[in-house]
């Protein structure tokens, strides 16, 4: 099953939830096999997981390389533990729209990630995709690749002030 964590509002806990859920699901109680995909240009999920698991392997390719630079998906997977794998994100994801439009025809631009994940989906119990606040084709790709989406939210009071008046 493929699940995205999505909300175009930032700072609501998407990345933290993705990392914690991956960590919990791969522990000995649940023993699930998880692939995390960092689909955010900031690479926060990659940082959290690489730090947490003290990954010392070779620097690998990113999801951008898989989608736009002809890198095979297996060559971009970092094995953090037997059960927890990661495809990192990188800053090049800010150019997702431009890269998708120049590299692929219109019918295919929204399903690039889905087609890549088809080949590895059966290996994992869950694939967890951390998204960013970016809209457009990058979000379309995450949602179309997913069976479901978890929408984090963070309630806060609306406060009127001098910059925020109705008359
Ligand atoms: N459940 C939570 N309780 C308190 N703080 C949280 C919680 N989840 C995330 N945070 C904190 O909120 C901030 C934003 O979280 P983050 O996961 O980066 O959000 P997003 O990915 O949606 O931008 C971080 O400093 C994180 O440590
Ligand atoms: Mg985030």
PDB file of C-alpha atoms and ligand atoms in Angstrom:
ATOM      1  CA  UNK A   1       0.000   0.000   0.000  1.00  0.00           C
ATOM      2  CA  UNK A   2       1.256   3.463  -0.915  1.00  0.00           C
ATOM      3  CA  UNK A   3       0.422   6.375   1.384  1.00  0.00           C
ATOM      4  CA  UNK A   4       1.208  10.058   0.925  1.00  0.00           C
ATOM      5  CA  UNK A   5       1.430  12.605   3.695  1.00  0.00           C
ATOM      6  CA  UNK A   6       0.062  15.760   2.174  1.00  0.00           C
ATOM      7  CA  UNK A   7      -1.061  19.210   3.107  1.00  0.00           C
ATOM      8  CA  UNK A   8      -0.131  22.348   1.207  1.00  0.00           C
ATOM      9  CA  UNK A   9       0.279  24.070   4.561  1.00  0.00           C
ATOM     10  CA  UNK A  10       3.788  23.691   5.949  1.00  0.00           C
ATOM     11  CA  UNK A  11       4.816  22.974   9.506  1.00  0.00           C
ATOM     12  CA  UNK A  12       1.881  20.668  10.234  1.00  0.00           C
ATOM     13  CA  UNK A  13       3.908  17.523  10.902  1.00  0.00           C
ATOM     14  CA  UNK A  14       3.981  15.726   7.535  1.00  0.00           C
ATOM     15  CA  UNK A  15       7.676  14.901   7.658  1.00  0.00           C
ATOM     16  CA  UNK A  16       7.716  14.052  11.355  1.00  0.00           C
ATOM     17  CA  UNK A  17       4.720  11.738  10.999  1.00  0.00           C
ATOM     18  CA  UNK A  18       6.262   9.990   8.001  1.00  0.00           C
ATOM     19  CA  UNK A  19       9.522   9.390   9.863  1.00  0.00           C
ATOM     20  CA  UNK A  20       7.931   8.285  13.134  1.00  0.00           C
ATOM     21  CA  UNK A  21       5.458   5.988  11.409  1.00  0.00           C
ATOM     22  CA  UNK A  22       8.240   4.403   9.365  1.00  0.00           C
ATOM     23  CA  UNK A  23      10.290   3.926  12.518  1.00  0.00           C
ATOM     24  CA  UNK A  24       7.399   2.368  14.450  1.00  0.00           C
ATOM     25  CA  UNK A  25       6.161   0.116  11.650  1.00  0.00           C
ATOM     26  CA  UNK A  26       9.621  -1.368  11.123  1.00  0.00           C
ATOM     27  CA  UNK A  27      10.227  -2.179  14.778  1.00  0.00           C
ATOM     28  CA  UNK A  28       9.985  -5.718  16.072  1.00  0.00           C
ATOM     29  CA  UNK A  29       6.343  -5.360  17.144  1.00  0.00           C
ATOM     30  CA  UNK A  30       5.006  -4.649  13.659  1.00  0.00           C
ATOM     31  CA  UNK A  31       7.932  -5.905  11.577  1.00  0.00           C
ATOM     32  CA  UNK A  32       6.751  -4.236   8.358  1.00  0.00           C
ATOM     33  CA  UNK A  33       8.958  -3.560   5.374  1.00  0.00           C
ATOM     34  CA  UNK A  34       8.838   0.126   4.468  1.00  0.00           C
ATOM     35  CA  UNK A  35      10.139   2.302   1.652  1.00  0.00           C
ATOM     36  CA  UNK A  36      10.143   6.012   2.424  1.00  0.00           C
ATOM     37  CA  UNK A  37      10.249   8.471  -0.447  1.00  0.00           C
ATOM     38  CA  UNK A  38      11.359  11.991   0.283  1.00  0.00           C
ATOM     39  CA  UNK A  39       9.354  13.910  -2.295  1.00  0.00           C
ATOM     40  CA  UNK A  40      10.228  17.309  -0.891  1.00  0.00           C
ATOM     41  CA  UNK A  41      13.008  19.590  -2.158  1.00  0.00           C
ATOM     42  CA  UNK A  42      14.037  20.453   1.397  1.00  0.00           C
ATOM     43  CA  UNK A  43      15.067  16.861   2.027  1.00  0.00           C
ATOM     44  CA  UNK A  44      13.986  16.954   5.661  1.00  0.00           C
ATOM     45  CA  UNK A  45      12.833  13.337   5.724  1.00  0.00           C
ATOM     46  CA  UNK A  46      16.156  12.238   4.255  1.00  0.00           C
ATOM     47  CA  UNK A  47      18.011  14.191   6.955  1.00  0.00           C
ATOM     48  CA  UNK A  48      15.930  12.772   9.798  1.00  0.00           C
ATOM     49  CA  UNK A  49      16.208   9.167   8.660  1.00  0.00           C
ATOM     50  CA  UNK A  50      19.877   9.296   7.639  1.00  0.00           C
ATOM     51  CA  UNK A  51      20.753  10.876  11.000  1.00  0.00           C
ATOM     52  CA  UNK A  52      18.567   8.530  13.007  1.00  0.00           C
ATOM     53  CA  UNK A  53      19.976   5.398  11.444  1.00  0.00           C
ATOM     54  CA  UNK A  54      23.522   6.795  11.169  1.00  0.00           C
ATOM     55  CA  UNK A  55      23.670   5.758   7.549  1.00  0.00           C
ATOM     56  CA  UNK A  56      27.260   5.476   6.384  1.00  0.00           C
ATOM     57  CA  UNK A  57      26.759   3.989   2.931  1.00  0.00           C
ATOM     58  CA  UNK A  58      27.584   5.633  -0.352  1.00  0.00           C
ATOM     59  CA  UNK A  59      25.734   8.781  -1.247  1.00  0.00           C
ATOM     60  CA  UNK A  60      22.971   7.541  -3.441  1.00  0.00           C
ATOM     61  CA  UNK A  61      20.888   8.941  -6.204  1.00  0.00           C
ATOM     62  CA  UNK A  62      17.642  10.733  -5.473  1.00  0.00           C
ATOM     63  CA  UNK A  63      14.064  10.429  -6.625  1.00  0.00           C
ATOM     64  CA  UNK A  64      14.781  13.289  -9.079  1.00  0.00           C
ATOM     65  CA  UNK A  65      17.533  11.189 -10.639  1.00  0.00           C
ATOM     66  CA  UNK A  66      15.128   8.282 -11.031  1.00  0.00           C
ATOM     67  CA  UNK A  67      12.426  10.414 -12.638  1.00  0.00           C
ATOM     68  CA  UNK A  68      14.553  12.682 -14.812  1.00  0.00           C
ATOM     69  CA  UNK A  69      18.110  11.317 -15.112  1.00  0.00           C
ATOM     70  CA  UNK A  70      17.557   7.694 -16.173  1.00  0.00           C
ATOM     71  CA  UNK A  71      18.697   6.209 -12.853  1.00  0.00           C
ATOM     72  CA  UNK A  72      17.116   2.840 -12.024  1.00  0.00           C
ATOM     73  CA  UNK A  73      14.917   2.921  -8.923  1.00  0.00           C
ATOM     74  CA  UNK A  74      16.906   0.094  -7.289  1.00  0.00           C
ATOM     75  CA  UNK A  75      20.060   2.194  -7.610  1.00  0.00           C
ATOM     76  CA  UNK A  76      18.481   5.046  -5.630  1.00  0.00           C
ATOM     77  CA  UNK A  77      17.272   2.976  -2.673  1.00  0.00           C
ATOM     78  CA  UNK A  78      19.299   3.406   0.510  1.00  0.00           C
ATOM     79  CA  UNK A  79      19.067   0.468   2.892  1.00  0.00           C
ATOM     80  CA  UNK A  80      18.883   1.978   6.394  1.00  0.00           C
ATOM     81  CA  UNK A  81      17.890  -1.290   8.053  1.00  0.00           C
ATOM     82  CA  UNK A  82      16.697  -4.622   6.657  1.00  0.00           C
ATOM     83  CA  UNK A  83      13.143  -3.316   6.880  1.00  0.00           C
ATOM     84  CA  UNK A  84      13.535   0.402   6.287  1.00  0.00           C
ATOM     85  CA  UNK A  85      14.630   1.769   2.939  1.00  0.00           C
ATOM     86  CA  UNK A  86      14.777   5.338   1.661  1.00  0.00           C
ATOM     87  CA  UNK A  87      14.855   7.115  -1.660  1.00  0.00           C
ATOM     88  CA  UNK A  88      16.147  10.600  -0.794  1.00  0.00           C
ATOM     89  CA  UNK A  89      14.847  13.858  -2.155  1.00  0.00           C
ATOM     90  CA  UNK A  90      16.920  16.792  -3.306  1.00  0.00           C
ATOM     91  CA  UNK A  91      16.660  20.438  -4.235  1.00  0.00           C
ATOM     92  CA  UNK A  92      16.125  19.570  -7.907  1.00  0.00           C
ATOM     93  CA  UNK A  93      12.520  18.732  -6.985  1.00  0.00           C
ATOM     94  CA  UNK A  94      11.778  22.485  -7.070  1.00  0.00           C
ATOM     95  CA  UNK A  95      12.104  22.129 -10.848  1.00  0.00           C
ATOM     96  CA  UNK A  96       9.659  19.220 -10.993  1.00  0.00           C
ATOM     97  CA  UNK A  97       7.072  21.004 -13.159  1.00  0.00           C
ATOM     98  CA  UNK A  98       9.638  22.221 -15.676  1.00  0.00           C
ATOM     99  CA  UNK A  99      11.405  18.849 -15.816  1.00  0.00           C
ATOM    100  CA  UNK A 100       8.165  16.900 -16.200  1.00  0.00           C
ATOM    101  CA  UNK A 101       6.872  19.168 -18.956  1.00  0.00           C
ATOM    102  CA  UNK A 102      10.118  19.161 -20.938  1.00  0.00           C
ATOM    103  CA  UNK A 103      10.857  15.440 -20.511  1.00  0.00           C
ATOM    104  CA  UNK A 104       7.460  13.754 -20.852  1.00  0.00           C
ATOM    105  CA  UNK A 105       4.315  14.124 -22.879  1.00  0.00           C
ATOM    106  CA  UNK A 106       1.163  15.497 -21.263  1.00  0.00           C
ATOM    107  CA  UNK A 107      -0.615  12.167 -20.804  1.00  0.00           C
ATOM    108  CA  UNK A 108       2.250  10.868 -18.716  1.00  0.00           C
ATOM    109  CA  UNK A 109       3.314  13.896 -16.640  1.00  0.00           C
ATOM    110  CA  UNK A 110       1.071  13.098 -13.645  1.00  0.00           C
ATOM    111  CA  UNK A 111       1.937   9.423 -13.372  1.00  0.00           C
ATOM    112  CA  UNK A 112       5.743   9.446 -13.420  1.00  0.00           C
ATOM    113  CA  UNK A 113       6.084   8.388  -9.789  1.00  0.00           C
ATOM    114  CA  UNK A 114       3.347   5.782 -10.092  1.00  0.00           C
ATOM    115  CA  UNK A 115       5.114   4.082 -12.980  1.00  0.00           C
ATOM    116  CA  UNK A 116       8.428   4.057 -11.091  1.00  0.00           C
ATOM    117  CA  UNK A 117       6.851   2.580  -7.962  1.00  0.00           C
ATOM    118  CA  UNK A 118       5.039  -0.149  -9.896  1.00  0.00           C
ATOM    119  CA  UNK A 119       8.260  -2.111 -10.120  1.00  0.00           C
ATOM    120  CA  UNK A 120       9.018  -2.053  -6.365  1.00  0.00           C
ATOM    121  CA  UNK A 121       5.571  -1.884  -4.742  1.00  0.00           C
ATOM    122  CA  UNK A 122       5.311  -5.642  -4.173  1.00  0.00           C
ATOM    123  CA  UNK A 123       8.581  -5.676  -2.184  1.00  0.00           C
ATOM    124  CA  UNK A 124       7.173  -3.483   0.605  1.00  0.00           C
ATOM    125  CA  UNK A 125       4.267  -3.583   3.043  1.00  0.00           C
ATOM    126  CA  UNK A 126       4.033   0.192   2.834  1.00  0.00           C
ATOM    127  CA  UNK A 127       5.560   2.921   0.718  1.00  0.00           C
ATOM    128  CA  UNK A 128       5.351   6.256   2.546  1.00  0.00           C
ATOM    129  CA  UNK A 129       5.695   9.460   0.523  1.00  0.00           C
ATOM    130  CA  UNK A 130       6.508  12.716   2.279  1.00  0.00           C
ATOM    131  CA  UNK A 131       5.336  15.679   0.218  1.00  0.00           C
ATOM    132  CA  UNK A 132       6.057  19.387   0.473  1.00  0.00           C
ATOM    133  CA  UNK A 133       3.872  22.463   0.249  1.00  0.00           C
ATOM    134  CA  UNK A 134       4.458  22.602  -3.509  1.00  0.00           C
ATOM    135  CA  UNK A 135       1.381  22.170  -5.659  1.00  0.00           C
ATOM    136  CA  UNK A 136       1.280  21.336  -9.339  1.00  0.00           C
ATOM    137  CA  UNK A 137       2.678  18.231 -10.962  1.00  0.00           C
ATOM    138  CA  UNK A 138       4.762  17.108  -7.998  1.00  0.00           C
ATOM    139  CA  UNK A 139       1.692  16.879  -5.770  1.00  0.00           C
ATOM    140  CA  UNK A 140      -0.356  15.321  -8.587  1.00  0.00           C
ATOM    141  CA  UNK A 141       2.331  12.648  -8.945  1.00  0.00           C
ATOM    142  CA  UNK A 142       2.337  11.838  -5.232  1.00  0.00           C
ATOM    143  CA  UNK A 143      -1.440  11.600  -5.021  1.00  0.00           C
ATOM    144  CA  UNK A 144      -1.878   9.585  -8.214  1.00  0.00           C
ATOM    145  CA  UNK A 145       0.792   7.115  -7.065  1.00  0.00           C
ATOM    146  CA  UNK A 146      -0.926   6.644  -3.693  1.00  0.00           C
ATOM    147  CA  UNK A 147      -3.715   4.416  -2.444  1.00  0.00           C
ATOM    148  CA  UNK A 148      -4.476   6.958   0.255  1.00  0.00           C
ATOM    149  CA  UNK A 149      -3.363  10.244   1.728  1.00  0.00           C
ATOM    150  CA  UNK A 150      -2.931  11.253   5.361  1.00  0.00           C
ATOM    151  CA  UNK A 151      -3.639  14.955   5.820  1.00  0.00           C
ATOM    152  CA  UNK A 152      -1.939  16.394   8.876  1.00  0.00           C
ATOM    153  CA  UNK A 153      -3.446  19.507  10.329  1.00  0.00           C
ATOM    154  CA  UNK A 154      -2.547  21.857  13.116  1.00  0.00           C
ATOM    155  CA  UNK A 155      -5.429  23.904  14.526  1.00  0.00           C
ATOM    156  CA  UNK A 156      -4.753  27.478  15.467  1.00  0.00           C
ATOM    157  CA  UNK A 157      -6.994  30.332  16.528  1.00  0.00           C
ATOM    158  CA  UNK A 158      -7.804  33.034  13.996  1.00  0.00           C
ATOM    159  CA  UNK A 159      -6.800  36.365  15.516  1.00  0.00           C
ATOM    160  CA  UNK A 160      -7.801  39.690  13.996  1.00  0.00           C
ATOM    161  CA  UNK A 161      -5.142  42.377  14.166  1.00  0.00           C
ATOM    162  CA  UNK A 162      -4.301  45.660  12.464  1.00  0.00           C
ATOM    163  CA  UNK A 163      -3.233  43.835   9.255  1.00  0.00           C
ATOM    164  CA  UNK A 164      -6.311  41.709   9.113  1.00  0.00           C
ATOM    165  CA  UNK A 165      -9.570  43.677   9.066  1.00  0.00           C
ATOM    166  CA  UNK A 166     -12.933  43.168   7.426  1.00  0.00           C
ATOM    167  CA  UNK A 167     -13.675  46.922   7.161  1.00  0.00           C
TER     168      UNK A 167
HETATM  169  N1  LIG B   1       2.976  15.841  16.943  1.00  0.00           N
HETATM  170  C1  LIG B   1       3.796  16.894  17.104  1.00  0.00           C
HETATM  171  N2  LIG B   1       3.828  17.571  18.272  1.00  0.00           N
HETATM  172  C2  LIG B   1       4.633  18.636  18.434  1.00  0.00           C
HETATM  173  N3  LIG B   1       5.497  19.093  17.497  1.00  0.00           N
HETATM  174  C3  LIG B   1       5.497  18.458  16.317  1.00  0.00           C
HETATM  175  C4  LIG B   1       4.663  17.339  16.055  1.00  0.00           C
HETATM  176  N4  LIG B   1       4.879  16.921  14.783  1.00  0.00           N
HETATM  177  C5  LIG B   1       5.825  17.762  14.296  1.00  0.00           C
HETATM  178  N5  LIG B   1       6.206  18.661  15.209  1.00  0.00           N
HETATM  179  C6  LIG B   1       7.192  19.743  15.029  1.00  0.00           C
HETATM  180  O1  LIG B   1       6.591  20.703  14.149  1.00  0.00           O
HETATM  181  C7  LIG B   1       7.576  21.218  13.258  1.00  0.00           C
HETATM  182  C8  LIG B   1       7.090  21.004  11.831  1.00  0.00           C
HETATM  183  O2  LIG B   1       7.018  19.608  11.589  1.00  0.00           O
HETATM  184  P1  LIG B   1       7.303  18.995  10.164  1.00  0.00           P
HETATM  185  O3  LIG B   1       7.142  17.520  10.311  1.00  0.00           O
HETATM  186  O4  LIG B   1       8.601  19.499   9.624  1.00  0.00           O
HETATM  187  O5  LIG B   1       6.096  19.615   9.324  1.00  0.00           O
HETATM  188  P2  LIG B   1       5.875  19.636   7.732  1.00  0.00           P
HETATM  189  O6  LIG B   1       6.621  18.488   7.165  1.00  0.00           O
HETATM  190  O7  LIG B   1       4.384  19.505   7.567  1.00  0.00           O
HETATM  191  O8  LIG B   1       6.375  20.948   7.247  1.00  0.00           O
HETATM  192  C9  LIG B   1       8.885  20.510  13.564  1.00  0.00           C
HETATM  193  O9  LIG B   1       9.677  21.357  14.372  1.00  0.00           O
HETATM  194  C10 LIG B   1       8.451  19.264  14.309  1.00  0.00           C
HETATM  195  O10 LIG B   1       9.454  18.857  15.223  1.00  0.00           O
HETATM  196 MG1  LIG B   2       8.147  18.539   5.647  1.00  0.00          MG
END
